[in-house]
Coordinates of C-alpha atoms and ligand atoms in Angstrom, one line a residue:
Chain A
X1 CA 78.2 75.9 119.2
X2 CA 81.3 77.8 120.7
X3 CA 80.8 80.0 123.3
X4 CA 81.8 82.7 121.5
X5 CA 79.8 82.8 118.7
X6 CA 76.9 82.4 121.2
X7 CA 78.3 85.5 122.6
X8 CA 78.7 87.2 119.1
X9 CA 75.2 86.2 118.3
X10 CA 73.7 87.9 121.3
X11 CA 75.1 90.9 120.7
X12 CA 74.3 91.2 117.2
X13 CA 70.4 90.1 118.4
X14 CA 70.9 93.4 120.6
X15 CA 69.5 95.8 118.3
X16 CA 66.4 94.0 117.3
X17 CA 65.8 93.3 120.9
X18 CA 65.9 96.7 122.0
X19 CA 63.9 97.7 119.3
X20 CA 61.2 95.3 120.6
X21 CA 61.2 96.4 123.6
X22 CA 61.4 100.0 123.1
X23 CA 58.1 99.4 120.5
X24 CA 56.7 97.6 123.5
X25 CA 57.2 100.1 126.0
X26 CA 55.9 103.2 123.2
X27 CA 52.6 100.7 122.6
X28 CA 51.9 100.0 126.4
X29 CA 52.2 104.1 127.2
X30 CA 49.8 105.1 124.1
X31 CA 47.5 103.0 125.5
X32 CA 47.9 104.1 129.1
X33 CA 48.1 108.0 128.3
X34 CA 45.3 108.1 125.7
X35 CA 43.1 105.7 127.8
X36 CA 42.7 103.4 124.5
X37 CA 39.4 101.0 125.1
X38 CA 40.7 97.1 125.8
X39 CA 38.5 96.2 122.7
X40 CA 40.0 98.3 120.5
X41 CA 43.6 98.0 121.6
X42 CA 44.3 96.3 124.5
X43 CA 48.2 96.7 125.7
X44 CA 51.2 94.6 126.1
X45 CA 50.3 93.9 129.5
X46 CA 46.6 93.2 129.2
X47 CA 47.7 90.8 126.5
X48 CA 50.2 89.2 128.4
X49 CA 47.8 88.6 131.3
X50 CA 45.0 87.3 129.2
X51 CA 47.9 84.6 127.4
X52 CA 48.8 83.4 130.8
X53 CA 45.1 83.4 132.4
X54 CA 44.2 81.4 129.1
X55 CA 47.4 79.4 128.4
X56 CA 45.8 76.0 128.9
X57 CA 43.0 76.7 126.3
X58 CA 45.8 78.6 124.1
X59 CA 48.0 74.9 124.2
X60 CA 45.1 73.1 123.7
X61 CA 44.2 74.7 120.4
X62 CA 47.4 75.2 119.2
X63 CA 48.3 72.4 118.9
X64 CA 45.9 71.2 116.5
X65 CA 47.0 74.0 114.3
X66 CA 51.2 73.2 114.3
X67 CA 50.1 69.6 113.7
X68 CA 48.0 71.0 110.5
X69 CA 50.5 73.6 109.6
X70 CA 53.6 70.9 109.7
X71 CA 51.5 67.6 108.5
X72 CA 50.5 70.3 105.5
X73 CA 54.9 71.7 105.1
X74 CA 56.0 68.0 105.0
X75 CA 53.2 67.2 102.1
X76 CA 54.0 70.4 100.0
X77 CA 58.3 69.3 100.8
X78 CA 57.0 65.8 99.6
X79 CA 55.1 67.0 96.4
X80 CA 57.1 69.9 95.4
X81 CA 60.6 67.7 95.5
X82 CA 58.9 64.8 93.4
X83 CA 57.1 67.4 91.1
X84 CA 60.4 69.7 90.9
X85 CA 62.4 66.3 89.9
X86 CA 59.9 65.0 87.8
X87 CA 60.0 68.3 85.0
X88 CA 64.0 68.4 85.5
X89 CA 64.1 64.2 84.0
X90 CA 61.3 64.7 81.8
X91 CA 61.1 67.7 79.1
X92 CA 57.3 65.9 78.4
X93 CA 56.3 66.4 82.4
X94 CA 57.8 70.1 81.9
X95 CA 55.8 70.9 79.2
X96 CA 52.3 69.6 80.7
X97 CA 52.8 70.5 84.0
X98 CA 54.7 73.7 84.4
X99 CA 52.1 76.4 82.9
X100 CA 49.4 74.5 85.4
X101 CA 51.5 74.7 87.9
X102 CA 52.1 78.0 87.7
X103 CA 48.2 78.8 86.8
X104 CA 47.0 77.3 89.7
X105 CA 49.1 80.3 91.0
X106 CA 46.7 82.2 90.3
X107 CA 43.7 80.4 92.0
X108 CA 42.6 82.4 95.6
X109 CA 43.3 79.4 97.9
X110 CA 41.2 81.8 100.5
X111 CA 37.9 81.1 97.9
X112 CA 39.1 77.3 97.5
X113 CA 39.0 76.4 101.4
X114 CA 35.3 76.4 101.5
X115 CA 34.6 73.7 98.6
X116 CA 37.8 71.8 100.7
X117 CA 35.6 71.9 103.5
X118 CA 32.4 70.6 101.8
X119 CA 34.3 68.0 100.2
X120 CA 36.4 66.4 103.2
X121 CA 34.4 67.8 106.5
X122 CA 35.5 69.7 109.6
X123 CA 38.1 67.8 110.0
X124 CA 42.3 68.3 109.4
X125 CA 42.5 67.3 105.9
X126 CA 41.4 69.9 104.6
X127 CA 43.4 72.3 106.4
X128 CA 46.5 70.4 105.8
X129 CA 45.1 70.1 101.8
X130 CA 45.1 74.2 102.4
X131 CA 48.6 74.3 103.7
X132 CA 49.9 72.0 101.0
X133 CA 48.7 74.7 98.2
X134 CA 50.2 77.6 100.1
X135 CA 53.6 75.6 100.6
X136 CA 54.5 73.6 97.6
X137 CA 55.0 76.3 94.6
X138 CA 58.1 77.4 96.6
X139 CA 59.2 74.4 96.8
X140 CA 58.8 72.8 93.3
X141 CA 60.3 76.2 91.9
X142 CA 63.4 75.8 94.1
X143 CA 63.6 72.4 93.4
X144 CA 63.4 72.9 89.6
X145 CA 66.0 75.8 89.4
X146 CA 68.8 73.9 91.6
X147 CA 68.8 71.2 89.1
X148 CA 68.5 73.3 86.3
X149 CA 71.8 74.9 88.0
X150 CA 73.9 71.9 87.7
X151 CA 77.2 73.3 86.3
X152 CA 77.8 71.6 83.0
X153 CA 81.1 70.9 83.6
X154 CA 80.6 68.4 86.2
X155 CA 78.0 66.5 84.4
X156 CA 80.6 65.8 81.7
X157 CA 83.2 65.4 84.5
X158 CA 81.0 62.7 85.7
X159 CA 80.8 61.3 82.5
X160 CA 83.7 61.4 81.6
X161 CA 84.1 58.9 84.6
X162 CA 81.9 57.0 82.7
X163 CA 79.0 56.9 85.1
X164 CA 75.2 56.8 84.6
X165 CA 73.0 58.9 84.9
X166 CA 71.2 57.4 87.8
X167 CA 74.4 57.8 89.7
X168 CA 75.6 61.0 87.7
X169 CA 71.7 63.0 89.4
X170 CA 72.4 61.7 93.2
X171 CA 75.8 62.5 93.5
X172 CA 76.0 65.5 91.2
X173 CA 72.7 67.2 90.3
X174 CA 70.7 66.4 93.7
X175 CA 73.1 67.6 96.1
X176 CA 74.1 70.7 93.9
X177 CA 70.4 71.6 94.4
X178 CA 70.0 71.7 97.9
X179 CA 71.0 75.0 98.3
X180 CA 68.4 76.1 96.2
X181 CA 65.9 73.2 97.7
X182 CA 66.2 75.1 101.5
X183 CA 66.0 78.3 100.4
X184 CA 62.3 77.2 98.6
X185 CA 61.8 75.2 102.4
X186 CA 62.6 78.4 104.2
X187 CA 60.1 80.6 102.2
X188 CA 57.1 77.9 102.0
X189 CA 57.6 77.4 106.1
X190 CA 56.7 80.8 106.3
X191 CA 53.0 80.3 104.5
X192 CA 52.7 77.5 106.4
X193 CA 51.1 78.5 109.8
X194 CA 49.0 81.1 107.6
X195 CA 47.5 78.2 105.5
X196 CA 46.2 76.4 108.3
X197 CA 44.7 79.5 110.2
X198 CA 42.7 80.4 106.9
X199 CA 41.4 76.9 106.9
X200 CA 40.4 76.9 110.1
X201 CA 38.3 80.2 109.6
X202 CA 36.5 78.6 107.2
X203 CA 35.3 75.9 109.0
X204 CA 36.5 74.1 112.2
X205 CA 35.7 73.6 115.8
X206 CA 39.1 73.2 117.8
X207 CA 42.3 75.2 116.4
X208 CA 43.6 78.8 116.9
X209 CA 41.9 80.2 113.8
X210 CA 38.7 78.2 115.5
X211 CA 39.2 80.4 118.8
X212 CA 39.8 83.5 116.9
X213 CA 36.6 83.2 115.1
X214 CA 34.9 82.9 118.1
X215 CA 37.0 85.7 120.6
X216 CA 36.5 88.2 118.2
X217 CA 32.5 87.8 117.9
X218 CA 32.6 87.8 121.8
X219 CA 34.8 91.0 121.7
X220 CA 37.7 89.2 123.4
X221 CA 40.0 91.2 121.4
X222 CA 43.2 90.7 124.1
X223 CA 42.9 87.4 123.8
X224 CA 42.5 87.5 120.0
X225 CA 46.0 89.7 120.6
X226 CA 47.3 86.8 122.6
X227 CA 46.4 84.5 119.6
X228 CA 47.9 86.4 117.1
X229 CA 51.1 85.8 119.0
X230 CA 51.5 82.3 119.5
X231 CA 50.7 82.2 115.9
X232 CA 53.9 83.9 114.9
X233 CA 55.4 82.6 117.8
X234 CA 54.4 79.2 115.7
X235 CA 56.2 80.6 112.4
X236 CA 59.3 81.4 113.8
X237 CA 60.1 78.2 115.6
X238 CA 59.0 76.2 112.2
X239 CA 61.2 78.5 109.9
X240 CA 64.1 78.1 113.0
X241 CA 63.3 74.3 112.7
X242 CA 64.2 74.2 109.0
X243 CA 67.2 76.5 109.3
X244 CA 68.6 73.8 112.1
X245 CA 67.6 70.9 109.6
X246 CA 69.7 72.7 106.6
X247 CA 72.6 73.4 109.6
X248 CA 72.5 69.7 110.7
X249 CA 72.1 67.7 107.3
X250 CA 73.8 70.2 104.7
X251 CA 76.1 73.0 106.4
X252 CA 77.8 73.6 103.2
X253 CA 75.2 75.4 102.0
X254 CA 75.3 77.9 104.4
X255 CA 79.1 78.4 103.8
X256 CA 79.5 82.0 102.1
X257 CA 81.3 81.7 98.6
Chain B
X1 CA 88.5 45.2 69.3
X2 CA 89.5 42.3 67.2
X3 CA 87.2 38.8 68.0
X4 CA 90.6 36.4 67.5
X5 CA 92.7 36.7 70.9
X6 CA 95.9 36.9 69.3
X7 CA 95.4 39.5 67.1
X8 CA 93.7 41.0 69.6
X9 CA 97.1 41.1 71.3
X10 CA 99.7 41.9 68.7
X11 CA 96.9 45.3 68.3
X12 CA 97.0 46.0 71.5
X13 CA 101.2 45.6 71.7
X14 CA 101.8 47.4 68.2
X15 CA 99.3 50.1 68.1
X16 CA 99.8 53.1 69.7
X17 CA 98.3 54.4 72.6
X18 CA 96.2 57.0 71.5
X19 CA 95.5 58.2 67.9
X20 CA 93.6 60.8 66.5
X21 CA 93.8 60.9 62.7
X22 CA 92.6 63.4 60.4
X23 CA 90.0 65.0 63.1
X24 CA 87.9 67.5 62.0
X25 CA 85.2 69.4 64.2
X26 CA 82.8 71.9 63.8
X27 CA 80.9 73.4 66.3
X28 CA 77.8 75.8 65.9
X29 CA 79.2 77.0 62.0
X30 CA 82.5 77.3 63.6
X31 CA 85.5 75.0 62.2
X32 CA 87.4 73.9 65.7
X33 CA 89.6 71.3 64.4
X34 CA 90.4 70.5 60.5
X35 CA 92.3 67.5 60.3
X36 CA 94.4 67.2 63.2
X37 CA 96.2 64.4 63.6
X38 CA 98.2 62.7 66.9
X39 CA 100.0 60.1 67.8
X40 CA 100.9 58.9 71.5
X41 CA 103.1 56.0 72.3
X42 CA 101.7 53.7 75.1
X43 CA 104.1 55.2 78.1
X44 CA 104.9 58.6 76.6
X45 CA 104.0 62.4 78.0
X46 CA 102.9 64.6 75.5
X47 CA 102.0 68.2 75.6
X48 CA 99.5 70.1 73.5
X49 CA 100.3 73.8 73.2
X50 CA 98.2 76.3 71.2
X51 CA 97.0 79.7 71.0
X52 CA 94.0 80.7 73.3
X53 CA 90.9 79.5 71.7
X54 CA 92.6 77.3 69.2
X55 CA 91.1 74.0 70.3
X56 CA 92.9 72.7 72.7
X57 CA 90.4 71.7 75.2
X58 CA 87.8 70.4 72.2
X59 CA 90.7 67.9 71.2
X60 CA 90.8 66.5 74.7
X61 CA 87.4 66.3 75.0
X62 CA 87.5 64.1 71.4
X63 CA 90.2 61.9 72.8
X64 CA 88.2 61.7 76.3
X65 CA 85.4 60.4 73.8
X66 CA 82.8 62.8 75.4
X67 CA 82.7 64.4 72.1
X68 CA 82.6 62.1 68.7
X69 CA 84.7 64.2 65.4
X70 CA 82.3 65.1 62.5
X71 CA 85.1 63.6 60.2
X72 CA 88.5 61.6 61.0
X73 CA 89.3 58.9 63.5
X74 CA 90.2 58.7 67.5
X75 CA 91.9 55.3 69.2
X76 CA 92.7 54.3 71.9
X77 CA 94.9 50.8 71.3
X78 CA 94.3 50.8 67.7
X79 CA 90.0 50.6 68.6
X80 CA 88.2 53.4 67.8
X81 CA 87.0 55.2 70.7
X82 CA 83.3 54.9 71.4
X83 CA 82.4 56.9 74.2
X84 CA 83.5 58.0 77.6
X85 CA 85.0 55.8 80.3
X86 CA 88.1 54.6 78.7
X87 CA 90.1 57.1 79.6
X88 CA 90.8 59.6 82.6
X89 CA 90.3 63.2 82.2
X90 CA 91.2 66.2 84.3
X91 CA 88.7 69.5 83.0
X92 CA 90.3 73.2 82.8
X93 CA 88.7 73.7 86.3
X94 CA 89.2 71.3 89.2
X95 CA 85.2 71.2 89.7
X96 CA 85.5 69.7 93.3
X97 CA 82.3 69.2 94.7
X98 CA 82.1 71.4 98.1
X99 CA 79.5 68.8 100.1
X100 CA 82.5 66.5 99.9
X101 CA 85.6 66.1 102.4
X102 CA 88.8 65.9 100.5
X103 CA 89.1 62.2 100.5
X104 CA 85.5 61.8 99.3
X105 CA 86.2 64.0 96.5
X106 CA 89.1 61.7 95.4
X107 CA 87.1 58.8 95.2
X108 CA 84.3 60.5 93.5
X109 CA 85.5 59.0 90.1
X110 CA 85.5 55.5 92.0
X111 CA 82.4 55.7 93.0
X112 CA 81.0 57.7 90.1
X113 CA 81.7 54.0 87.9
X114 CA 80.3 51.5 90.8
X115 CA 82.7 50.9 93.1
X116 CA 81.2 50.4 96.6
X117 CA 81.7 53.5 99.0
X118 CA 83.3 52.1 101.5
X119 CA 86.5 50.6 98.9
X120 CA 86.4 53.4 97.1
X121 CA 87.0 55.8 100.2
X122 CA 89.8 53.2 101.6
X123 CA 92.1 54.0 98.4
X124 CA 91.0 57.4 98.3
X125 CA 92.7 57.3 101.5
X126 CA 95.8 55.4 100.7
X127 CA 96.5 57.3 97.3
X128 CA 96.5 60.6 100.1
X129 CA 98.8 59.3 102.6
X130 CA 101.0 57.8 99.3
X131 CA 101.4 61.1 98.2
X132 CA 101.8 62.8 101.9
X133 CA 98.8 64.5 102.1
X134 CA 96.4 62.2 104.4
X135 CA 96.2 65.4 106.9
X136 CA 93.5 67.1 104.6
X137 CA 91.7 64.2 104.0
X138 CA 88.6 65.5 105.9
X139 CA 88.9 69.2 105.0
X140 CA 86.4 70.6 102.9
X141 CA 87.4 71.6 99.3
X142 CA 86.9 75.4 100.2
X143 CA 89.6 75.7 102.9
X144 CA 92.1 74.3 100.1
X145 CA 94.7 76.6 98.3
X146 CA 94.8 76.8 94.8
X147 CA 98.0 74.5 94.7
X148 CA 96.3 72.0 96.5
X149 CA 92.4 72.2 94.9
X150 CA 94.8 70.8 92.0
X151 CA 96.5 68.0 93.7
X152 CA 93.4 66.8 94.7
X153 CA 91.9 67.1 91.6
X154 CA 94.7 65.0 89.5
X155 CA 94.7 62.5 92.7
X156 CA 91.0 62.1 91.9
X157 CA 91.8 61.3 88.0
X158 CA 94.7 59.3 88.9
X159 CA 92.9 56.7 91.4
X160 CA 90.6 55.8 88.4
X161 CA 93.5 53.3 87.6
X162 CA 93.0 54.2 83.8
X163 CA 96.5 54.0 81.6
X164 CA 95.7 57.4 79.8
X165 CA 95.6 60.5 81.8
X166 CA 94.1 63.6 79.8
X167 CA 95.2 66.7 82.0
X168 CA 93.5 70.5 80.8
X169 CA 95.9 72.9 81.9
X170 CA 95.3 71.2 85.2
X171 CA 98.1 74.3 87.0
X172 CA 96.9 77.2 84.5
X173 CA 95.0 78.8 87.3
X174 CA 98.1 79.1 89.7
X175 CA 100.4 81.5 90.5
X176 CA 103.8 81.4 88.9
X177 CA 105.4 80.1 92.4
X178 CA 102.5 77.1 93.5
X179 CA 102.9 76.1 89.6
X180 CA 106.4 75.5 89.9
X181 CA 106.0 73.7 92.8
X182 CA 103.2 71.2 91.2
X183 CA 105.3 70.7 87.7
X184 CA 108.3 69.3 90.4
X185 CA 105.6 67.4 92.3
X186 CA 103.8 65.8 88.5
X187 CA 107.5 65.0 87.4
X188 CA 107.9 63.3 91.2
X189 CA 105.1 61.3 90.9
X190 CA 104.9 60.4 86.8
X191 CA 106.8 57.1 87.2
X192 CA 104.2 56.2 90.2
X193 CA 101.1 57.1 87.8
X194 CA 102.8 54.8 85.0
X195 CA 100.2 56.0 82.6
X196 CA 100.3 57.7 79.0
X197 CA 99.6 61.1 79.7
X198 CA 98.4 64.2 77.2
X199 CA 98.7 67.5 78.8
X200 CA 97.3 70.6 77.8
X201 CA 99.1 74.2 78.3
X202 CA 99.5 77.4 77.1
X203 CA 103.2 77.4 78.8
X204 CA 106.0 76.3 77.0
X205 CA 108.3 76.4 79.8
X206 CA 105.8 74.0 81.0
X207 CA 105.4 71.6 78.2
X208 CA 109.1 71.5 77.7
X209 CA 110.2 70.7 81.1
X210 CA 107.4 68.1 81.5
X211 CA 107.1 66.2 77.9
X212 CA 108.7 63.8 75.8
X213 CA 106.9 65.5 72.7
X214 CA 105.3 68.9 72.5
X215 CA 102.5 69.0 70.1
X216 CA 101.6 72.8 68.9
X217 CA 98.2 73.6 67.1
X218 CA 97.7 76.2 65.1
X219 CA 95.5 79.0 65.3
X220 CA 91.5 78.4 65.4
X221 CA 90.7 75.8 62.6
X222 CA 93.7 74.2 64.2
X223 CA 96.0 71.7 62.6
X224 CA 99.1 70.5 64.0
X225 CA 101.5 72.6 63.0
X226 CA 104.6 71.2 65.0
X227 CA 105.4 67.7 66.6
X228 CA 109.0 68.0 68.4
X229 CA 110.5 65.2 70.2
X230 CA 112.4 66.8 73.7
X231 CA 115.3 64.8 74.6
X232 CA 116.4 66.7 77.7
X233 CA 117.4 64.1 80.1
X234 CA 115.0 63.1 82.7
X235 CA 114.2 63.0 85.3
X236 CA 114.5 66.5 84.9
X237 CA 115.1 69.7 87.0
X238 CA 114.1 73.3 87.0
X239 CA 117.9 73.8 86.1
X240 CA 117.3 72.4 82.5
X241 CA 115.5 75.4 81.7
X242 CA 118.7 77.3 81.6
X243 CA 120.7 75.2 79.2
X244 CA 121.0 75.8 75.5
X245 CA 119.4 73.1 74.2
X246 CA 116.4 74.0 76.5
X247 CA 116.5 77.3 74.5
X248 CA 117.1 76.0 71.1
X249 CA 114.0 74.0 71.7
X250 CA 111.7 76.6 73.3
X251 CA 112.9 79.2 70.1
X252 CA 111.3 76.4 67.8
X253 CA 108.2 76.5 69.5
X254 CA 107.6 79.8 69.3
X255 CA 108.5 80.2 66.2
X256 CA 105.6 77.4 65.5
X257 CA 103.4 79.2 67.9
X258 CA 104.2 82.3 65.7
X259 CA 105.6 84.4 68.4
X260 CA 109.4 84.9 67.3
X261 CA 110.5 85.0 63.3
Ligands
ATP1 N1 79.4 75.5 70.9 C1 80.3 76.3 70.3 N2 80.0 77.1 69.2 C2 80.9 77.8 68.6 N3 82.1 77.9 68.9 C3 82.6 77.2 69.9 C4 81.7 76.3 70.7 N4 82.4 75.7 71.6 C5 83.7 76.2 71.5 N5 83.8 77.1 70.5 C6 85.0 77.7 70.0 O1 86.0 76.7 69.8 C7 87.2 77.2 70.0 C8 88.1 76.2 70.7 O2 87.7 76.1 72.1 P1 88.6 75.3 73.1 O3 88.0 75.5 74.4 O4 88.8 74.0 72.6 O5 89.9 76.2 73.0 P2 91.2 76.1 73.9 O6 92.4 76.0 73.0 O7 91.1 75.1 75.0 O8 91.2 77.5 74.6 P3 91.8 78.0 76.0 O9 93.3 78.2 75.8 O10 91.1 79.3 76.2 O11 91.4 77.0 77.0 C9 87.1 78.5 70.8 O12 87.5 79.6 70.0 C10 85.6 78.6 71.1 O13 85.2 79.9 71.0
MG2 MG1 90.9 75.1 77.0

């Protein structure tokens, strides 16, 4: 990246940043001024100490919970792209498989984690199996719509070339859709880290949704504060790890028209 | 195509080029085309001119064989036309694909009929530094100018090698300067493409100055309701458009286009 536009970037981060701060500040004060209980609402600064007094047993558990919450993205990428190809090619697929699709909607994956759990143990299947139902409407929607998008005109350009219609889908129709494909990716990411924490609630023993289970019934509520940010910490690196993926393998999609 | 080799020849030598005889099309209840019949010489440039709407782009389409006529006949060396493939063809819009460079958008039509990506990029290549323009090769598609989003498109339906271009008003989106510009550069390069070519336009400045024969169709169900040999001499220059003949020619048209009495 050019310096520049580094530079450009900062400064047009500026306002969010000082809004942060300021929110910070106005947050730590309240607390201070009307002598708020830690158990209620700790402040910024109790917070921040409890993270770094508790950062070892913080990594430790997170880390279980991005492996669930990415092992679960990659599945829903896998099964939403074959799914979302699968009703473009076939009108057959589209007709069985949409309205379930789009029914099992519908279903409270919150209610489902429990008979995950009894099925396939404490384990991380069934968060990732969780994280998978969150992630991979998104993604099969996007998928479907950018190849429904396909401008005519080129498919008869491309057959007007003669060509297949093997070849006439991967250099056409598959990379017109990728536009759509990322912006399904950048909106499932964001369920992601959610879908493994609600599995973990509902049965686990390691994981951040484990240890905010058990700090709340202990009343450790700055370190359940603590949790609650490493959690969205979490989010926004994996939605800033798809963005980079779309900027490294497609950048024309990110070109404004 | 005939089984015996030598008629197979004499077919191919005699017949012409292209043919569309008695075509008739209909399209959702509406007549397009009823009965229009065409004739190009192997070698020859013809133009198709016609009121908006009259059908202009549906008979390229017929003779590109991605549509098939409800009635009538289309060749292409005296062998009915059976489907796409046979033919190159140049849409209304130049539908360049913006996740490819410049050159890789060239060789799209290469590649598009099984030609390995690596070869198909190499000529790509070649056909851009042949007609000096090598330096955009790896520019994307959006950074292009009107004027040369065009070039690149007609480069891409040239490089298919095929010995009929079909071109759909391939500078009817320019402005009146870049279009000038790219009518000198087709005349320039013609003898290079040494292909039969049928070009669509609704300018008849255009199809005079480019053609050997303007075809005119009249309004929608279109028939053809003028076929007129230009004998200008070639190769020609903007200059012919001032000369009588020029505007003997272009008052005919007209007339056929129903424009002038
Ligand atoms: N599917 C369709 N159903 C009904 N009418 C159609 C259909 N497709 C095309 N048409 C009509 O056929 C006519 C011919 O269309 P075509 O695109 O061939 O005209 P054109 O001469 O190329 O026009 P232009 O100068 O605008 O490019 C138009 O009037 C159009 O409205
Ligand atoms: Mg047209």
């Amino acid at each position: 990246m050019k310096p520049r536009t580094l530079k450009l970037r900062t400064v047009r981060a500026l306002p969010a940043i000082l809004l942060a701060l300021l929110a910070l500040a106005a947050w730590e004060l309240a607390v201070r001024v009307f002598a708020i209980p830690e158990f209620l609402l700790p402040g910024p600064s109790a917070i921040a100490e409890v993270f770094w007094e508790s950062r070892g047993l913080l990594l430790e558990h997170a880390i279980p919970t991005a492996g669930e919450a990415l092992a679960g993205f990659l599945g829903a990428a896998i099964t939403g792209l074959l799914s979302g190809v699968l009703i473009n090619r076939s009108p057959l697929a589209e007709r069985a498989l949409y309205p379930w699709l789009v029914a099992s909607q519908t279903l409270p994956v919150i209610a489902i984690a429990p008979i995950l759990v009894t099925w396939f143990g404490y384990g991380p299947l069934p968060k990732v199996l969780v994280v998978v139902l969150f992630c991979f409407f998104p993604i099969t929607v996007a998928t479907v719509d950018g190849l429904r998008a396909t401008d005519p005109d080129l498919i008869r350009l491309m057959r007007s070339f003669g060509a297949s219609r093997r070849k006439t889908f991967f250099m056409v129709e598959a990379p017109g859709a990728l536009p759509f494909l990322f912006g399904g990716l950048r909106l499932a990411v964001t369920y992601c880290v959610i879908g493994a924490v609600i599995g973990e609630w509902v049965g686990s023993s390691k994981g951040l949704g484990f240890l905010m289970i058990q700090d709340k019934a202990q009343f450790e509520i700055p370190r359940l504060f603590a949790e609650i940010a490493v959690l969205s910490a979490m989010g926004v690196s994996l939605f800033l790890f798809v963005a980079l993926v779309q900027r490294l393998t497609a950048p024309w999609t990110l070109r404004e028209r | 195509m005939p089984e015996d080799p030598i008629r197979r020849k004499l077919v191919i030598q005699y017949a012409p080029k292209l043919t569309a005889c008695g075509v008739h099309l209909a399209k959702g209840g509406v007549r397009i085309l009823d009965g229009v019949d065409l004739e190009v010489e192997s070698g020859q440039f013809v133009a198709v001119i016609g009121p908006s709407g009259a059908g202009k782009s549906t008979l390229l389409s017929l003779l590109a064989g991605l549509e098939s006529p409800d009635a009538g006949l289309v060749e292409k060396d005296g062998v009915p036309l059976v489907g796409p493939g046979a033919v190159a063809y140049m849409p209304q819009s130049d539908l360049l694909l913006p996740w490819r460079s410049v050159v890789a958008n060239v060789s799209l039509g290469l590649e598009a009929t099984g030609a390995s990506k690596r070869e198909a990029r190499e000529k790509a290549m070649r056909a851009l530094e042949r007609f000096g323009l090598e330096e955009f090769a790896r520019v994307s598609p959006w950074a292009l100018s009107g004027g040369m989003r065009s070039r690149v498109a007609l480069l891409r339906t040239a490089l298919l090698g095929r010995d009929v271009l079909l071109l759909d008003e391939p500078f009817g989106a320019l402005d009146a300067l870049t279009r000038r510009e790219l009518q000198e550069w087709l005349i320039g390069v013609r003898d290079e493409l040494a292909a039969t070519i049928v070009l669509v336009t609704h300018d008849v400045d255009e199809a005079l100055l480019l053609a050997d024969r303007v075809v005119v169709l009249s309004r929608r169900p279109a028939r053809v309701a003028l076929s007129l040999p230009v004998e200008l001499e070639r190769p020609r220059k903007m200059a012919v458009e001032t000369t009588e003949e020029f505007a003997q020619l272009k008052g005919r048209l007209l007339e056929a286009l129903g424009i002038v009495h």
